[in-house]
Coordinates of C-alpha atoms in Angstrom, one line a residue:
M793 CA 97.3 62.7 106.9
K794 CA 98.1 66.5 107.5
A795 CA 97.7 67.4 111.1
T796 CA 95.2 70.2 111.8
I797 CA 95.6 72.2 114.8
T798 CA 92.9 74.8 115.7
A799 CA 93.4 77.8 117.6
K800 CA 91.1 76.5 120.3
T801 CA 93.2 73.5 120.7
A802 CA 96.5 75.4 120.8
A803 CA 95.0 77.8 123.4
K804 CA 94.1 74.8 125.6
T805 CA 97.5 73.4 125.2
E806 CA 99.1 76.8 126.3
R807 CA 96.9 77.1 129.2
G808 CA 97.7 73.7 130.2
M809 CA 101.2 74.4 130.4
T810 CA 101.4 77.9 131.7
G811 CA 98.9 76.8 134.4
R812 CA 101.2 74.0 135.8
R813 CA 102.6 74.9 139.3
R814 CA 105.6 73.3 140.8
H815 CA 104.5 71.0 143.7
S816 CA 106.5 71.7 147.3
G817 CA 106.2 68.1 148.3
V818 CA 104.1 69.1 151.5
S819 CA 100.7 67.2 151.7
V820 CA 97.7 69.0 152.9
P821 CA 94.7 66.9 154.2
T822 CA 91.6 67.7 152.1
T823 CA 89.4 68.8 155.1
V824 CA 92.1 71.2 156.3
L825 CA 92.3 72.6 152.9
S826 CA 88.6 73.1 152.6
L827 CA 88.5 74.7 156.2
L828 CA 91.1 77.2 155.0
L829 CA 89.4 78.0 151.8
L830 CA 86.4 79.0 153.6
L831 CA 88.1 81.2 156.1
L832 CA 90.3 82.9 153.6
P833 CA 87.8 85.5 152.1
A834 CA 86.9 86.7 155.9
A835 CA 90.6 87.0 156.6
T836 CA 91.9 88.7 153.4
G837 CA 88.8 90.3 151.9
C838 CA 89.4 88.2 148.4
V839 CA 86.8 86.9 146.3
S840 CA 85.2 84.0 147.6
V841 CA 85.4 80.4 145.6
Q842 CA 81.6 80.7 145.0
D843 CA 82.1 84.3 143.3
E844 CA 84.8 83.2 140.9
P845 CA 82.3 81.7 138.2
E846 CA 80.6 85.2 138.3
A847 CA 83.7 87.2 138.0
E848 CA 85.0 85.0 135.0
K849 CA 81.7 84.3 133.3
K850 CA 82.9 87.1 130.7
R851 CA 85.5 86.3 128.3
P852 CA 87.7 89.2 127.1
N853 CA 86.4 91.4 124.6
V854 CA 88.1 92.0 121.3
L855 CA 88.9 95.3 119.4
M856 CA 90.6 95.1 116.0
V857 CA 91.4 98.3 114.3
M858 CA 93.1 98.2 110.8
T859 CA 94.2 101.1 109.0
D860 CA 94.7 101.1 105.0
D861 CA 98.3 101.6 103.2
Q862 CA 99.8 102.6 106.7
W863 CA 103.8 102.5 106.3
L864 CA 105.8 101.8 109.5
E865 CA 107.6 105.0 109.7
S866 CA 104.1 106.9 109.8
M867 CA 103.5 105.7 113.6
R868 CA 105.8 108.6 114.7
V869 CA 102.9 111.0 114.4
M870 CA 100.4 108.8 116.2
S871 CA 101.7 109.5 119.7
K872 CA 98.2 108.6 121.4
T873 CA 98.2 105.4 119.7
R874 CA 101.9 104.6 120.7
K875 CA 101.2 105.7 124.3
L876 CA 98.0 103.7 124.9
L877 CA 98.8 100.5 123.1
G878 CA 102.6 100.3 122.6
D879 CA 103.5 101.8 125.9
E880 CA 100.7 99.8 127.7
G881 CA 101.2 96.4 125.5
V882 CA 103.5 94.9 123.0
T883 CA 104.7 96.2 119.6
F884 CA 105.6 93.5 117.1
D885 CA 108.7 95.0 115.4
R886 CA 109.0 92.5 112.7
Y887 CA 105.3 92.2 111.5
H888 CA 104.7 91.5 107.7
P889 CA 101.6 91.4 105.3
S890 CA 101.4 88.1 103.7
S891 CA 100.1 89.9 100.5
P892 CA 100.8 93.7 100.5
L893 CA 97.9 94.6 98.7
C894 CA 94.3 95.7 100.2
C895 CA 92.0 92.7 99.4
P896 CA 94.3 89.8 99.7
S897 CA 95.7 90.9 102.9
R898 CA 92.2 91.5 104.4
S899 CA 91.1 88.3 103.2
T900 CA 94.0 86.6 105.0
Y901 CA 93.0 88.6 108.0
L902 CA 89.4 87.1 108.0
S903 CA 90.4 83.5 106.9
G904 CA 93.7 82.8 108.7
Q905 CA 94.8 81.5 105.5
F906 CA 97.2 82.6 102.9
A907 CA 96.1 84.0 99.4
H908 CA 96.9 80.5 97.8
N909 CA 94.5 79.0 100.0
N910 CA 91.7 81.5 100.4
G911 CA 91.8 82.2 96.7
V912 CA 92.1 85.9 96.9
R913 CA 95.3 87.0 95.0
H914 CA 94.2 90.4 93.9
N915 CA 91.9 93.3 94.4
S916 CA 89.4 92.5 91.6
A917 CA 88.3 89.6 89.3
P918 CA 89.3 87.2 87.8
R919 CA 92.0 86.4 90.5
G920 CA 90.5 88.4 93.5
G921 CA 87.9 90.6 94.9
Y922 CA 85.3 90.0 97.9
D923 CA 83.5 87.5 96.1
K924 CA 86.4 85.1 95.9
L925 CA 86.4 84.8 99.6
N926 CA 84.3 82.1 101.4
E927 CA 82.4 84.3 103.6
K928 CA 80.9 81.4 105.4
K929 CA 84.4 80.3 106.7
T930 CA 85.7 83.4 108.3
L931 CA 86.6 84.8 111.7
P932 CA 83.3 86.6 112.5
V933 CA 81.3 83.3 111.9
W934 CA 83.7 81.6 114.4
M935 CA 83.6 84.3 117.0
Q936 CA 79.8 84.6 116.9
K937 CA 79.4 80.6 117.2
A938 CA 81.9 80.9 120.3
G939 CA 79.2 83.3 121.9
Y940 CA 80.5 86.8 121.0
V941 CA 78.6 89.7 119.9
T942 CA 80.2 90.8 116.6
S943 CA 80.2 94.1 114.6
H944 CA 82.2 95.6 111.7
I945 CA 82.4 99.1 110.8
G946 CA 84.0 100.6 107.8
K947 CA 85.9 99.1 104.7
Y948 CA 85.8 95.3 104.0
P949 CA 87.7 93.4 101.1
N950 CA 87.5 95.2 97.8
G951 CA 84.5 94.8 95.7
Y952 CA 82.2 94.5 98.8
G953 CA 78.8 95.8 97.9
V954 CA 79.3 96.2 94.2
K955 CA 76.8 93.2 93.3
D956 CA 74.3 93.5 96.3
P957 CA 74.9 96.6 98.5
K958 CA 72.5 95.3 101.0
H959 CA 74.1 92.1 101.6
V960 CA 75.2 91.4 105.2
P961 CA 78.2 88.9 105.3
P962 CA 77.6 85.9 107.7
G963 CA 78.8 86.3 111.4
W964 CA 78.1 89.9 111.9
D965 CA 75.5 90.7 114.6
E966 CA 75.9 94.4 113.8
W967 CA 77.0 95.4 110.3
R968 CA 78.1 98.8 109.0
G969 CA 80.1 98.2 106.0
A970 CA 81.4 100.6 103.3
I971 CA 80.0 100.1 99.8
D972 CA 82.4 100.1 97.1
P973 CA 83.4 102.3 95.3
T974 CA 82.2 105.0 97.9
T975 CA 84.5 103.3 100.5
Y976 CA 87.1 105.6 98.9
R977 CA 85.3 108.9 99.6
M978 CA 86.0 110.9 103.2
W979 CA 82.7 112.4 102.3
G980 CA 79.9 110.9 100.3
Y981 CA 80.5 107.5 101.4
Q982 CA 77.5 105.0 101.8
L983 CA 77.1 102.6 104.4
N984 CA 75.2 99.3 104.7
E985 CA 73.7 99.6 108.0
N986 CA 72.3 96.1 109.1
G987 CA 70.5 96.1 105.6
K988 CA 69.8 99.5 105.1
L989 CA 71.7 101.9 102.9
H990 CA 72.8 105.4 104.2
T991 CA 74.8 108.0 102.5
Y992 CA 76.9 110.6 104.6
G993 CA 77.3 113.9 103.1
K994 CA 78.5 114.8 99.5
P995 CA 81.9 114.3 97.9
S996 CA 82.4 118.0 97.3
E997 CA 81.2 119.4 100.6
E998 CA 83.6 118.9 103.6
D999 CA 81.2 118.9 106.5
P1000 CA 83.3 118.4 109.6
K1001 CA 80.6 116.3 111.4
L1002 CA 80.5 113.8 108.6
Y1003 CA 84.2 113.2 108.2
Q1004 CA 84.6 109.3 107.5
T1005 CA 87.0 108.7 110.3
D1006 CA 85.1 110.4 112.8
V1007 CA 81.8 108.7 111.8
Y1008 CA 83.4 105.3 112.2
R1009 CA 84.8 106.4 115.5
D1010 CA 81.6 107.6 116.7
K1011 CA 80.1 104.3 115.6
G1012 CA 82.7 102.2 117.4
V1013 CA 82.3 104.1 120.6
D1014 CA 78.4 103.8 120.5
F1015 CA 78.8 99.8 120.0
I1016 CA 81.2 99.5 123.0
K1017 CA 78.9 101.5 125.4
R1018 CA 75.9 99.4 124.2
K1019 CA 77.7 95.9 124.8
A1020 CA 79.5 96.9 127.7
E1021 CA 76.7 95.9 130.1
G1022 CA 75.8 92.8 128.3
D1023 CA 76.4 89.3 129.4
K1024 CA 78.3 88.3 126.2
P1025 CA 81.7 89.5 125.2
F1026 CA 82.1 91.7 122.2
F1027 CA 84.3 91.5 118.9
L1028 CA 84.4 94.7 117.1
S1029 CA 86.1 95.2 114.0
L1030 CA 86.8 98.7 113.0
A1031 CA 88.6 99.5 109.6
F1032 CA 89.5 103.2 108.8
L1033 CA 90.4 104.1 105.1
A1034 CA 93.2 106.6 106.1
P1035 CA 96.0 107.0 105.0
H1036 CA 94.7 105.2 101.7
S1037 CA 93.9 107.8 98.8
E1038 CA 90.5 108.5 97.9
I1039 CA 88.2 109.3 94.9
L1040 CA 88.6 113.0 94.7
P1041 CA 85.3 114.9 93.7
N1042 CA 87.3 117.3 91.2
R1043 CA 88.8 114.3 89.3
E1044 CA 86.7 113.6 86.2
K1045 CA 89.1 111.7 83.8
V1046 CA 91.4 109.2 85.5
N1047 CA 93.5 106.1 84.8
S1048 CA 93.9 103.2 87.2
G1049 CA 97.0 103.2 89.3
D1050 CA 100.2 104.9 88.9
H1051 CA 101.0 104.3 85.1
L1052 CA 103.3 106.3 83.5
E1053 CA 102.3 109.7 82.1
S1054 CA 103.1 110.2 78.6
G1055 CA 104.7 113.3 77.2
P1056 CA 108.2 114.4 75.9
T1057 CA 109.7 113.0 79.1
P1058 CA 107.6 110.3 80.9
R1059 CA 107.1 110.7 84.4
P1060 CA 105.9 108.4 87.1
G1061 CA 102.4 109.0 88.3
V1062 CA 101.9 109.9 92.2
G1063 CA 98.8 108.7 94.1
D1064 CA 97.1 111.4 95.8
A1065 CA 96.4 111.7 99.6
P1066 CA 93.1 111.2 101.1
R1067 CA 91.6 114.8 102.3
P1068 CA 92.4 115.0 106.1
A1069 CA 89.9 116.2 108.7
P1070 CA 89.4 119.8 108.3
R1071 CA 91.1 120.4 111.8
H1072 CA 94.2 118.8 110.6
K1073 CA 94.6 120.2 107.3
G1074 CA 98.0 121.7 106.8
E1075 CA 99.3 120.2 110.1
F1076 CA 102.4 118.8 108.1
A1077 CA 102.5 121.4 105.5
N1078 CA 106.3 121.8 105.9
E1079 CA 107.2 118.1 106.4
R1080 CA 110.1 116.7 104.6
L1081 CA 110.3 113.2 103.1
P1082 CA 112.3 111.0 105.6
E1083 CA 116.0 110.6 104.4
N1084 CA 116.2 107.3 103.1
P1085 CA 119.2 106.1 100.9
A1086 CA 116.6 103.8 99.0
Y1087 CA 114.9 107.0 97.6
N1088 CA 115.3 107.3 94.0
E1089 CA 118.0 104.6 94.2
S1090 CA 120.7 105.3 91.7
D1091 CA 122.1 101.7 90.9
M1092 CA 119.1 99.5 90.1
R1093 CA 121.2 96.9 88.3
D1094 CA 120.6 94.4 91.2
K1095 CA 116.8 94.8 90.7
P1096 CA 114.4 92.9 88.5
L1097 CA 114.1 94.2 85.1
F1098 CA 110.7 95.7 85.6
L1099 CA 112.2 97.8 88.3
Q1100 CA 115.3 98.6 86.4
K1101 CA 113.2 100.2 84.0
R1102 CA 111.5 102.7 86.2
P1103 CA 112.6 106.1 85.4
N1104 CA 114.6 108.6 87.8
L1105 CA 112.3 110.7 90.1
D1106 CA 112.8 114.4 89.2
G1107 CA 112.1 117.3 91.1
E1108 CA 108.4 117.7 90.2
T1109 CA 108.0 114.1 90.8
T1110 CA 109.6 114.5 94.2
A1111 CA 107.3 117.5 95.0
R1112 CA 104.3 115.6 94.3
I1113 CA 105.4 112.6 96.5
T1114 CA 106.0 115.1 99.4
E1115 CA 102.6 116.5 99.0
S1116 CA 101.0 112.9 99.1
Y1117 CA 103.4 112.1 101.9
R1118 CA 102.0 115.1 103.8
G1119 CA 98.5 114.5 103.3
R1120 CA 98.6 111.0 104.4
L1121 CA 100.2 111.8 107.5
E1122 CA 97.7 114.3 108.3
S1123 CA 94.7 111.9 107.6
L1124 CA 96.4 109.5 110.3
L1125 CA 95.8 112.2 113.0
A1126 CA 92.0 111.6 113.1
V1127 CA 92.7 108.0 113.3
D1128 CA 95.1 108.7 116.2
E1129 CA 92.1 110.7 118.1
A1130 CA 89.8 107.9 117.3
M1131 CA 92.0 105.5 119.1
E1132 CA 92.3 107.6 122.0
K1133 CA 88.4 108.1 122.2
L1134 CA 88.0 104.2 121.8
M1135 CA 90.3 103.4 124.6
S1136 CA 88.8 106.2 127.0
T1137 CA 85.3 104.4 126.3
L1138 CA 86.6 101.1 126.9
K1139 CA 88.0 102.6 130.3
S1140 CA 84.8 104.5 131.3
T1141 CA 82.7 101.5 130.6
G1142 CA 85.0 99.2 132.9
Q1143 CA 85.9 97.1 129.9
L1144 CA 89.6 98.3 129.3
D1145 CA 91.3 95.6 131.6
N1146 CA 89.1 92.8 129.8
T1147 CA 89.7 93.8 126.4
Y1148 CA 92.4 92.8 123.9
V1149 CA 92.8 95.7 121.5
L1150 CA 94.9 94.9 118.2
F1151 CA 96.2 97.8 115.8
A1152 CA 97.8 96.9 112.5
A1153 CA 97.8 98.1 108.7
D1154 CA 96.8 95.8 105.9
N1155 CA 99.8 96.9 103.9
G1156 CA 102.6 99.6 103.7
F1157 CA 103.4 102.1 101.1
F1158 CA 106.0 103.3 98.7
F1159 CA 107.3 107.1 98.8
G1160 CA 110.0 106.7 96.1
E1161 CA 112.0 103.8 97.4
H1162 CA 113.5 101.8 94.7
R1163 CA 112.0 104.4 92.3
V1164 CA 108.5 103.5 93.2
P1165 CA 106.7 106.9 93.4
T1166 CA 103.7 105.7 95.4
G1167 CA 102.2 102.1 95.8
K1168 CA 102.5 98.8 97.4
F1169 CA 102.3 95.2 96.0
L1170 CA 106.0 94.4 96.4
P1171 CA 107.7 92.7 99.5
H1172 CA 110.4 95.3 100.2
G1173 CA 110.2 96.9 103.5
A1174 CA 108.5 99.9 102.3
S1175 CA 105.1 98.1 101.6
G1176 CA 106.1 94.8 103.1
Q1177 CA 106.4 95.7 106.7
V1178 CA 103.7 97.4 108.9
P1179 CA 102.6 98.4 112.1
M1180 CA 101.2 95.8 114.8
L1181 CA 100.6 96.5 118.5
L1182 CA 98.6 94.6 121.0
R1183 CA 97.3 95.4 124.4
G1184 CA 95.1 93.3 126.8
P1185 CA 95.2 90.8 129.7
G1186 CA 98.3 89.3 130.5
I1187 CA 100.1 91.5 128.2
D1188 CA 103.0 93.3 130.1
A1189 CA 103.3 97.1 129.4
G1190 CA 106.1 98.7 126.9
Q1191 CA 107.3 95.4 125.4
H1192 CA 108.6 94.7 122.2
S1193 CA 108.8 91.4 120.3
K1194 CA 111.4 90.7 117.4
E1195 CA 109.5 87.5 116.7
L1196 CA 108.6 87.3 112.8
T1197 CA 105.1 87.6 112.6
S1198 CA 102.5 88.2 109.9
N1199 CA 98.7 89.1 109.4
V1200 CA 98.2 85.4 108.9
D1201 CA 98.3 85.1 112.4
L1202 CA 95.3 87.4 113.1
A1203 CA 92.8 85.0 112.9
A1204 CA 94.5 82.4 115.1
T1205 CA 95.1 85.0 117.7
I1206 CA 91.5 86.3 117.9
S1207 CA 90.2 82.8 117.7
D1208 CA 92.6 82.1 120.7
I1209 CA 91.3 84.9 122.7
G1210 CA 87.8 84.1 122.3
G1211 CA 88.0 80.3 122.5
A1212 CA 86.6 80.1 118.9
D1213 CA 87.0 76.6 116.9
P1214 CA 87.6 77.6 113.3
D1215 CA 86.5 75.2 110.7
L1216 CA 89.7 75.8 108.5
A1217 CA 93.2 74.7 108.8
L1218 CA 94.6 78.1 109.8
D1219 CA 97.8 78.8 108.3
G1220 CA 98.8 81.2 111.0
R1221 CA 99.3 80.9 114.7
S1222 CA 98.4 82.7 117.7
L1223 CA 100.5 85.7 118.9
L1224 CA 99.4 85.5 122.5
P1225 CA 102.5 83.5 123.7
Y1226 CA 104.7 86.0 121.9
G1227 CA 102.9 89.0 123.4
R1228 CA 102.8 87.5 126.8
D1229 CA 106.7 86.8 126.6
P1230 CA 108.2 88.9 124.1
R1231 CA 111.7 87.0 124.7
K1232 CA 109.9 84.1 123.1
S1233 CA 111.2 83.2 119.5
S1234 CA 110.8 80.4 117.0
G1235 CA 112.4 79.4 113.7
R1236 CA 109.0 79.8 111.8
P1237 CA 109.5 81.8 108.5
V1238 CA 107.0 84.2 107.1
L1239 CA 105.6 83.8 103.7
Q1240 CA 104.9 86.7 101.4
E1241 CA 102.9 86.2 97.9
I1242 CA 101.2 87.9 95.4
A1243 CA 99.1 87.1 92.3
E1244 CA 100.2 83.9 90.9
G1245 CA 103.2 83.5 93.4
A1246 CA 103.6 80.6 95.7
R1247 CA 102.1 77.9 93.4
R1248 CA 103.4 74.6 92.9
T1249 CA 102.7 74.5 89.4
P1250 CA 104.4 76.9 86.7
V1251 CA 102.5 79.9 85.3
A1252 CA 101.4 79.9 81.6
P1253 CA 103.4 82.4 79.6
P1254 CA 101.9 85.2 77.9
G1255 CA 99.6 84.5 74.8
P1256 CA 97.6 81.8 73.7
V1257 CA 99.7 79.1 75.1
K1258 CA 97.6 76.5 76.8
P1259 CA 98.0 76.4 80.8
P1260 CA 100.0 73.3 82.0
A1261 CA 98.0 70.8 83.8
G1262 CA 96.8 72.0 87.3
G1263 CA 98.3 75.4 86.7
P1264 CA 96.7 78.8 86.6
P1265 CA 94.7 80.2 83.7
N1266 CA 96.3 82.8 81.4
D1267 CA 94.4 85.6 83.1
D1268 CA 95.9 84.7 86.4
V1269 CA 99.1 86.6 85.4
S1270 CA 97.1 89.7 85.0
A1271 CA 98.0 91.2 88.2
G1272 CA 101.7 90.7 88.0
R1273 CA 101.6 92.2 84.5
A1274 CA 100.0 95.3 85.5
A1275 CA 102.6 95.8 88.4
A1276 CA 105.3 95.5 85.9
A1277 CA 103.7 97.9 83.7
G1278 CA 103.8 100.6 86.5
D1279 CA 100.4 99.9 88.5
L1280 CA 101.6 99.4 91.9
D1281 CA 98.6 101.3 93.6
M1282 CA 96.2 98.8 92.2
D1283 CA 93.4 100.8 93.5
G1284 CA 91.7 101.7 90.4
L1285 CA 89.9 105.0 90.7
A1286 CA 91.0 105.5 94.3
S1287 CA 94.6 106.3 93.2
P1288 CA 94.8 107.6 89.8
T1289 CA 96.9 110.2 88.1
P1290 CA 95.2 112.9 85.8
Q1291 CA 96.1 112.8 82.2
S1292 CA 97.3 115.8 80.4
P1293 CA 95.0 117.2 77.7
G1294 CA 95.5 115.3 74.5
K1295 CA 97.9 112.9 76.2
K1296 CA 97.5 109.1 76.0
R1297 CA 98.7 106.9 78.7
M1298 CA 101.6 104.5 78.1
D1299 CA 100.0 101.3 78.4
G1300 CA 101.5 97.9 77.3
K1301 CA 105.2 98.8 78.4
G1302 CA 106.5 96.0 80.2
E1303 CA 103.3 94.0 80.1
E1304 CA 105.4 90.8 78.8
L1305 CA 107.0 90.9 82.4
S1306 CA 105.5 90.1 85.8
A1307 CA 106.0 91.5 89.1
A1308 CA 104.2 88.4 90.7
Y1309 CA 106.3 86.8 93.3
E1310 CA 107.0 84.5 96.2
A1311 CA 109.3 85.6 99.2
I1312 CA 110.5 84.2 102.3
R1313 CA 111.5 86.0 105.5
I1314 CA 113.7 84.1 108.2
G1315 CA 116.3 85.5 110.4
D1316 CA 117.5 88.6 108.9
Y1317 CA 117.0 87.7 105.3
L1318 CA 114.3 88.4 102.7
Y1319 CA 114.7 86.3 99.6
V1320 CA 112.1 86.9 96.5
R1321 CA 111.5 84.8 93.5
Y1322 CA 109.5 86.7 90.6
S1323 CA 107.4 84.5 88.4
A1324 CA 109.1 86.1 85.4
G1325 CA 112.6 84.7 86.8
G1326 CA 114.1 87.6 88.7
R1327 CA 115.5 87.1 92.1
E1328 CA 116.3 89.4 95.1
L1329 CA 118.2 88.5 98.5
Y1330 CA 118.9 91.0 101.1
D1331 CA 120.9 90.5 104.1
L1332 CA 119.1 93.2 106.3
V1333 CA 121.6 93.4 109.1
V1334 CA 124.2 95.0 106.7
D1335 CA 121.7 96.3 104.1
P1336 CA 118.7 97.5 105.9
H1337 CA 117.5 99.6 102.9
E1338 CA 117.7 96.8 100.6
L1339 CA 120.2 98.5 98.3
S1340 CA 122.4 95.5 97.2
S1341 CA 120.7 92.4 96.2
R1342 CA 123.0 89.4 97.1
H1343 CA 121.1 86.8 94.7
N1344 CA 124.3 86.5 92.6
D1345 CA 126.9 86.9 95.5
P1346 CA 129.1 83.7 95.6
R1347 CA 129.5 84.2 99.2
Y1348 CA 125.7 84.0 99.6
K1349 CA 125.4 81.0 97.4
K1350 CA 124.7 78.5 100.2
L1351 CA 122.1 80.5 101.8
R1352 CA 120.2 81.2 98.5
T1353 CA 120.1 77.3 98.0
F1354 CA 118.8 76.9 101.5
L1355 CA 116.2 79.6 101.0
D1356 CA 115.1 78.2 97.6
Q1357 CA 114.5 74.9 99.2
R1358 CA 112.6 76.2 102.1
L1359 CA 110.4 78.5 99.7
D1360 CA 109.7 75.5 97.7
K1361 CA 108.3 73.9 100.6
L1362 CA 106.0 76.7 101.5
Q1363 CA 104.7 76.9 98.1
G1364 CA 101.0 75.7 98.5
C1365 CA 101.5 74.9 102.1
V1366 CA 98.5 74.1 104.2
G1367 CA 97.9 74.5 108.1
Q1368 CA 100.4 73.1 110.0
E1369 CA 102.9 73.0 107.0
C1370 CA 102.8 76.9 107.0
R1371 CA 103.8 77.1 110.6
E1372 CA 106.6 74.5 110.8
E1373 CA 110.0 75.9 112.1
I1374 CA 113.0 75.4 109.9
P1375 CA 116.8 75.4 110.9
Q1376 CA 118.9 78.5 111.2
P1377 CA 119.9 79.5 107.7
P1378 CA 123.7 79.1 106.8
E1379 CA 125.9 82.2 107.2
P1380 CA 127.4 83.9 104.3
E1381 CA 130.9 82.7 103.6

């Protein structure tokens, strides 16, 4: 029988251990002790024993803020967020999305389970999308049952609202969810507000008062003000679109993702930036791309075949990547201001010291690393490592944790804070012990997976071949094939590339390959196994930019064998199996 440890049980265990005190060996009579307790308030001015239940009756609030497609390096422009959260809390320096793709990542946040357990492996059907998620077994349901007032504002897993725009997911007392596909418009977006639909502006009219980030911010501020005086603690989930690309109003004919444009010389497509708030337009007009040796990587022979086939990034492509990079940075400035407003509201309402604030991205983003012009999906550092900051009671200021952490830990952490009791076997664990003591470390590896990756049964090959018993259907490889063909944005209309008149898109190239994978991170190593057979192994101490895969290096043979075995055990893991610590990996010879 597999052991199932809930976040509530783990929290009780932790509180029991941290609450122990060393006995002095001196015995104090009960009557004397009682007299001292009665006299203590008058002598010191402290809160009396009788007042303690009143002071402690309200459990900590939770504010979870999530950005979309935000890469780690971009935090440098969010000075307010770094000051208010990082400088006043803990930064998790090694935080990785289990699936670097919007819908699977957000579904993992809500369920506390890896994609191979919650069933959401892609952004859309047949292997993903909001409808694949069991919405009755999610974090808001658990927090609501634990006595929290819950609210969600903004983006939800991809596909929400397509079938029924007025549907309010269970667990949310107040619901203001963005309806797809209008989610991807900074103006002209539609919200389901507690069952009623409201449209904000028009896509082609940039009304400063209706800029999406600012509207979400104000709705969050309003919720905090209204609930601050209540008897119940609150859980507010706020999901900004920035810096994700948007559906631009002047784009009539588009393709899906970043497929190669056809023409005399095929050129990689580049996903456009979202429109920034009008007050921030041009703020980074002269910003250059960060210096990164992985940009337009010259020697790709160590990479899997689908990456080797990517063309070099010429001057025009670099200019377009730079333009996208600048615009995405500008879109984050409004998010940074929103964080300042939210934190000041918590302070002015007297809630700041009793609120845990979490800030994270769903996945990162490429800007030319390994010849990927824009996109995500892959486990490499560009998209496979993202910001994560935590502030709250018991968290010392200005700390950094080097522990390997993941978005699979979010539900366990928030459930721990709220004393909630999930009715699922969570694959993650609470981050509170690592926030309270940033020196704390463990040997738990981090699993990353996408599409049909991390399955214990083999994937059916392309074509009319019958899938193996217990294996995924043939259409399960569709996400991986699309990624191999060039679509690493995977966002449909939100990240398209316009086609030149009379040109046809280069579909079909590389579709026999699969970019789907399973990967393990442990220590300073990243090991990737692709469903099509490719392998990558990076020693991040000597190769932080992932320029030289060591998977065929004889000095790393024992290490690769070790990682293969450990990755085998993580395939299909459930609950406690996913959280088990492993021995220290063998050093290269």
